[in-house]
Short mmCIF file of C-alpha atoms and ligand atoms in Angstrom, two decimals:
data_model
loop_
_atom_site.label_atom_id
_atom_site.label_comp_id
_atom_site.label_asym_id
_atom_site.label_seq_id
_atom_site.Cartn_x
_atom_site.Cartn_y
_atom_site.Cartn_z
CA MET M 1 115.89 110.70 56.44
CA SER M 2 113.95 113.89 55.65
CA ASN M 3 113.04 114.69 52.09
CA VAL M 4 114.18 118.22 51.28
CA TYR M 5 112.44 119.85 48.33
CA VAL M 6 113.85 123.09 46.93
CA MET M 7 111.33 124.74 44.63
CA ASP M 8 112.41 125.32 41.04
CA HIS M 9 109.17 126.78 39.70
CA PRO M 10 109.78 130.03 37.77
CA LEU M 11 106.86 131.82 39.47
CA ILE M 12 108.32 131.07 42.91
CA GLN M 13 111.81 132.17 41.88
CA HIS M 14 110.47 135.37 40.29
CA LYS M 15 108.38 136.35 43.31
CA ILE M 16 111.14 135.57 45.82
CA GLY M 17 113.42 137.78 43.70
CA ILE M 18 111.03 140.71 44.22
CA MET M 19 110.83 139.99 47.96
CA ARG M 20 114.61 140.17 48.30
CA LYS M 21 114.80 143.76 46.98
CA LYS M 22 115.09 146.27 49.79
CA SER M 23 112.96 148.69 47.71
CA THR M 24 109.91 146.36 47.85
CA SER M 25 107.18 147.99 49.94
CA THR M 26 105.63 146.46 53.07
CA LYS M 27 102.31 146.11 51.24
CA GLU M 28 103.85 144.28 48.28
CA PHE M 29 106.09 142.15 50.51
CA ARG M 30 103.14 141.00 52.62
CA ALA M 31 101.14 140.00 49.56
CA LEU M 32 104.12 138.09 48.15
CA VAL M 33 104.64 136.11 51.39
CA SER M 34 101.10 134.86 51.05
CA GLU M 35 101.35 134.13 47.31
CA VAL M 36 104.67 132.27 47.51
CA ALA M 37 103.42 130.26 50.50
CA MET M 38 100.42 129.22 48.41
CA LEU M 39 102.68 128.05 45.59
CA ILE M 40 104.97 126.07 47.93
CA TYR M 41 101.93 124.53 49.61
CA TYR M 42 100.75 123.36 46.17
CA GLU M 43 103.92 121.23 46.04
CA ALA M 44 103.88 120.25 49.72
CA SER M 45 100.31 118.95 49.47
CA ARG M 46 101.08 116.86 46.37
CA ASN M 47 101.16 113.55 48.26
CA LEU M 48 98.06 114.03 50.41
CA PRO M 49 95.97 110.86 50.31
CA LEU M 50 92.85 110.86 48.11
CA ALA M 51 89.60 108.91 48.44
CA ASP M 52 86.89 108.10 45.90
CA LYS M 53 83.53 109.79 46.27
CA GLU M 54 80.38 109.15 44.25
CA ILE M 55 78.67 112.34 43.04
CA GLU M 56 76.17 113.42 40.43
CA THR M 57 77.07 115.89 37.71
CA PRO M 58 74.22 117.59 35.80
CA ILE M 59 74.71 114.79 33.23
CA ALA M 60 75.50 111.54 35.07
CA LYS M 61 76.64 109.81 38.21
CA THR M 62 80.40 109.50 38.52
CA VAL M 63 83.22 108.92 40.98
CA VAL M 64 85.49 111.85 41.85
CA LYS M 65 88.56 112.18 44.06
CA GLU M 66 88.61 114.13 47.29
CA ILE M 67 91.27 114.66 49.92
CA ALA M 68 90.81 111.78 52.35
CA GLY M 69 89.60 112.80 55.77
CA LYS M 70 90.33 116.48 55.08
CA LYS M 71 92.26 116.56 58.33
CA LEU M 72 94.63 119.41 57.65
CA CYS M 73 96.12 121.90 60.06
CA VAL M 74 98.33 124.91 59.31
CA VAL M 75 100.62 126.03 62.12
CA PRO M 76 102.36 129.39 61.61
CA ILE M 77 105.32 130.28 63.80
CA LEU M 78 104.53 133.82 65.00
CA ARG M 79 104.90 136.47 63.87
CA ALA M 80 106.18 136.03 60.36
CA GLY M 81 104.43 132.71 59.63
CA MET M 82 100.99 134.32 59.85
CA HIS M 83 100.93 135.60 56.28
CA MET M 84 102.10 132.25 54.94
CA ALA M 85 99.11 130.68 56.68
CA ASP M 86 96.79 133.19 54.97
CA GLY M 87 97.97 132.05 51.54
CA ILE M 88 97.58 128.39 52.42
CA LEU M 89 94.07 128.92 53.76
CA THR M 90 93.07 130.39 50.39
CA LEU M 91 93.64 126.93 48.88
CA THR M 92 92.27 124.85 51.78
CA PRO M 93 89.90 127.15 53.69
CA ASN M 94 88.61 124.34 55.93
CA ALA M 95 92.02 123.58 57.44
CA LYS M 96 92.30 124.21 61.16
CA VAL M 97 94.94 126.65 62.41
CA GLY M 98 97.30 126.37 65.38
CA HIS M 99 99.76 129.05 66.50
CA ILE M 100 103.23 128.78 67.99
CA GLY M 101 104.82 131.96 69.32
CA LEU M 102 108.62 131.97 69.22
CA TYR M 103 111.19 134.69 68.85
CA ARG M 104 114.95 134.50 68.49
CA ASP M 105 116.96 136.02 71.30
CA GLU M 106 119.06 138.60 69.44
CA LYS M 107 122.25 137.77 71.34
CA THR M 108 122.15 134.00 71.78
CA LEU M 109 120.01 133.32 68.65
CA GLU M 110 118.19 130.74 70.80
CA PRO M 111 114.40 130.49 70.33
CA VAL M 112 112.19 131.73 73.18
CA GLU M 113 108.67 130.29 73.34
CA TYR M 114 105.82 132.60 74.38
CA PHE M 115 102.62 131.08 72.99
CA CYS M 116 101.15 127.78 71.83
CA LYS M 117 97.54 127.07 70.94
CA LEU M 118 96.67 124.07 68.78
CA PRO M 119 93.40 122.46 67.70
CA GLN M 120 92.34 119.73 70.15
CA ASP M 121 92.52 117.05 67.48
CA ALA M 122 95.88 118.27 66.12
CA SER M 123 97.50 114.85 66.63
CA GLU M 124 95.04 113.35 64.10
CA ARG M 125 95.86 115.95 61.46
CA GLU M 126 98.47 116.48 58.76
CA ILE M 127 100.41 119.48 60.06
CA PHE M 128 101.90 122.14 57.77
CA LEU M 129 104.28 124.14 59.97
CA VAL M 130 105.18 127.43 58.29
CA ASP M 131 107.79 130.14 58.83
CA PRO M 132 109.32 132.28 56.07
CA MET M 133 112.92 131.92 57.30
CA LEU M 134 114.94 128.84 58.26
CA ALA M 135 118.19 130.40 59.49
CA THR M 136 120.03 128.57 62.32
CA GLY M 137 117.06 126.20 62.44
CA GLY M 138 116.58 126.83 66.18
CA SER M 139 113.01 128.13 65.86
CA ALA M 140 111.79 125.37 63.53
CA ASP M 141 113.51 122.71 65.67
CA ALA M 142 111.86 124.07 68.84
CA ALA M 143 108.43 124.29 67.16
CA ILE M 144 108.63 120.71 65.85
CA THR M 145 109.81 119.42 69.24
CA LEU M 146 106.84 121.16 70.84
CA LEU M 147 104.41 119.63 68.30
CA LYS M 148 105.87 116.16 68.85
CA ARG M 149 105.54 116.52 72.64
CA ARG M 150 101.82 116.97 72.00
CA GLY M 151 101.65 113.66 70.19
CA ILE M 152 101.78 115.09 66.66
CA LYS M 153 103.49 112.85 64.12
CA LYS M 154 102.67 113.97 60.59
CA ILE M 155 104.58 117.22 60.13
CA ARG M 156 105.77 119.04 57.01
CA PHE M 157 107.82 122.24 57.32
CA LEU M 158 107.47 125.00 54.70
CA CYS M 159 109.68 128.08 54.42
CA LEU M 160 110.39 130.72 51.79
CA ILE M 161 114.17 130.96 52.27
CA ALA M 162 116.57 128.60 54.04
CA ALA M 163 120.26 128.62 54.95
CA PRO M 164 122.21 125.35 54.57
CA GLU M 165 123.02 125.51 58.32
CA GLY M 166 119.31 125.45 59.21
CA VAL M 167 118.51 122.65 56.78
CA GLU M 168 121.27 120.52 58.26
CA LYS M 169 120.17 121.14 61.84
CA LEU M 170 116.52 120.45 61.08
CA THR M 171 117.00 117.30 59.04
CA LYS M 172 119.38 115.85 61.65
CA ALA M 173 117.05 116.63 64.55
CA HIS M 174 113.85 115.59 62.74
CA PRO M 175 114.56 113.11 59.95
CA ASP M 176 110.85 112.25 59.82
CA VAL M 177 109.84 115.79 58.77
CA ASP M 178 109.83 116.72 55.08
CA VAL M 179 111.08 120.21 54.31
CA TYR M 180 109.81 122.44 51.46
CA ILE M 181 111.99 125.44 50.63
CA GLY M 182 111.28 128.32 48.23
CA ALA M 183 114.98 129.15 47.79
CA LEU M 184 118.13 127.72 49.36
CA ASP M 185 120.61 130.53 50.06
CA ASP M 186 124.35 130.65 50.62
CA HIS M 187 125.13 131.01 54.33
CA LEU M 188 124.39 132.79 57.62
CA ASN M 189 126.23 135.97 58.56
CA GLU M 190 127.75 136.64 62.01
CA LYS M 191 124.38 137.95 63.24
CA GLY M 192 122.51 134.84 62.14
CA TYR M 193 120.90 136.48 59.09
CA ILE M 194 120.54 134.55 55.86
CA VAL M 195 122.82 135.76 53.03
CA PRO M 196 121.68 137.07 50.60
CA GLY M 197 118.25 136.50 52.20
CA LEU M 198 115.67 139.25 52.45
CA GLY M 199 116.38 140.75 55.87
CA ASP M 200 114.11 140.35 58.87
CA ALA M 201 110.91 138.77 57.58
CA GLY M 202 108.74 139.88 60.52
CA ASP M 203 109.91 143.48 60.27
CA ARG M 204 109.35 143.54 56.50
CA ILE M 205 105.83 142.09 56.81
CA TYR M 206 104.73 144.38 59.62
CA GLY M 207 106.85 147.46 58.86
CA THR M 208 108.34 147.41 62.36
CA LYS M 209 111.82 148.62 61.35
C1 PRP W 1 112.51 134.88 62.47
C2 PRP W 1 111.85 133.91 61.53
C3 PRP W 1 112.01 132.60 62.23
C4 PRP W 1 113.35 132.76 62.89
C5 PRP W 1 114.37 131.98 62.09
O1 PRP W 1 111.68 135.18 63.52
O2 PRP W 1 110.51 134.23 61.24
O3 PRP W 1 111.01 132.34 63.20
O4 PRP W 1 113.67 134.16 62.88
O5 PRP W 1 115.60 131.98 62.70
P1 PRP W 1 116.28 130.64 63.28
O6 PRP W 1 116.14 129.61 62.20
O7 PRP W 1 117.69 131.06 63.49
O8 PRP W 1 115.59 130.27 64.53
P2 PRP W 1 112.05 136.24 64.68
O9 PRP W 1 112.77 135.58 65.78
O10 PRP W 1 112.73 137.42 64.03
O11 PRP W 1 110.63 136.62 65.28
P3 PRP W 1 109.43 137.46 64.65
O12 PRP W 1 108.77 136.60 63.60
O13 PRP W 1 108.55 137.69 65.81
O14 PRP W 1 109.99 138.74 64.06
N1 URA W 2 115.12 135.66 60.63
C1 URA W 2 114.81 136.51 59.63
O1 URA W 2 113.72 137.09 59.62
N2 URA W 2 115.73 136.71 58.65
C2 URA W 2 116.90 136.08 58.63
O2 URA W 2 117.69 136.27 57.69
C3 URA W 2 117.21 135.19 59.69
C4 URA W 2 116.30 134.99 60.67
#
């Protein structure tokens, strides 16, 4: 069964509150996507394995901890996941980056795939799949299925806001994937938007509406 972690950190709650306001500017919204992603990633990376490494400080030899293997890979779901990846790369700049292009058909709400480019050694890496919104769960489900078809096993999914419907779909379809959520909202409306949500994440990041 998936572990589902809903963030309770005051900084995350405060920043998501600002993102929800329709008066928040594109510039501020974009910066917040990146900041909140960084804070969620801090939690999602908590159980990465560590290894001992001998080093020398200016005073003495000692043993320090480092992330074992450093085999990390961030995979944003385009478009809106891109700015989440930026925040995550601030904390782990050596992570590799893959991209999955998906959009939701406005009528059927079904995901349509248009792009996929992953690092060659992606199946050896810990994958952090990121998308700000988990609504019906169709896009995240399709992206995870695609990753698994490429032999990828270690996947965590990070989002800023989720609807209960999406969480249920994702955890049923992929019980092996842990899910990290900034805020868990109430429901989906008849158009598949999260309520209260923050609107269309891609449009708010890129100012396209
Ligand atoms: C949004 C969002 C997710 C998807 C979530 O993308 O970024 O990818 O919707 O909805 P779902 O859980 O019901 O699949 P959108 O399709 O608007 O594409 P965009 O990022 O290109 O704007
Ligand atoms: N995609 C978004 O960007 N927002 C929603 O509320 C649902 C799907």
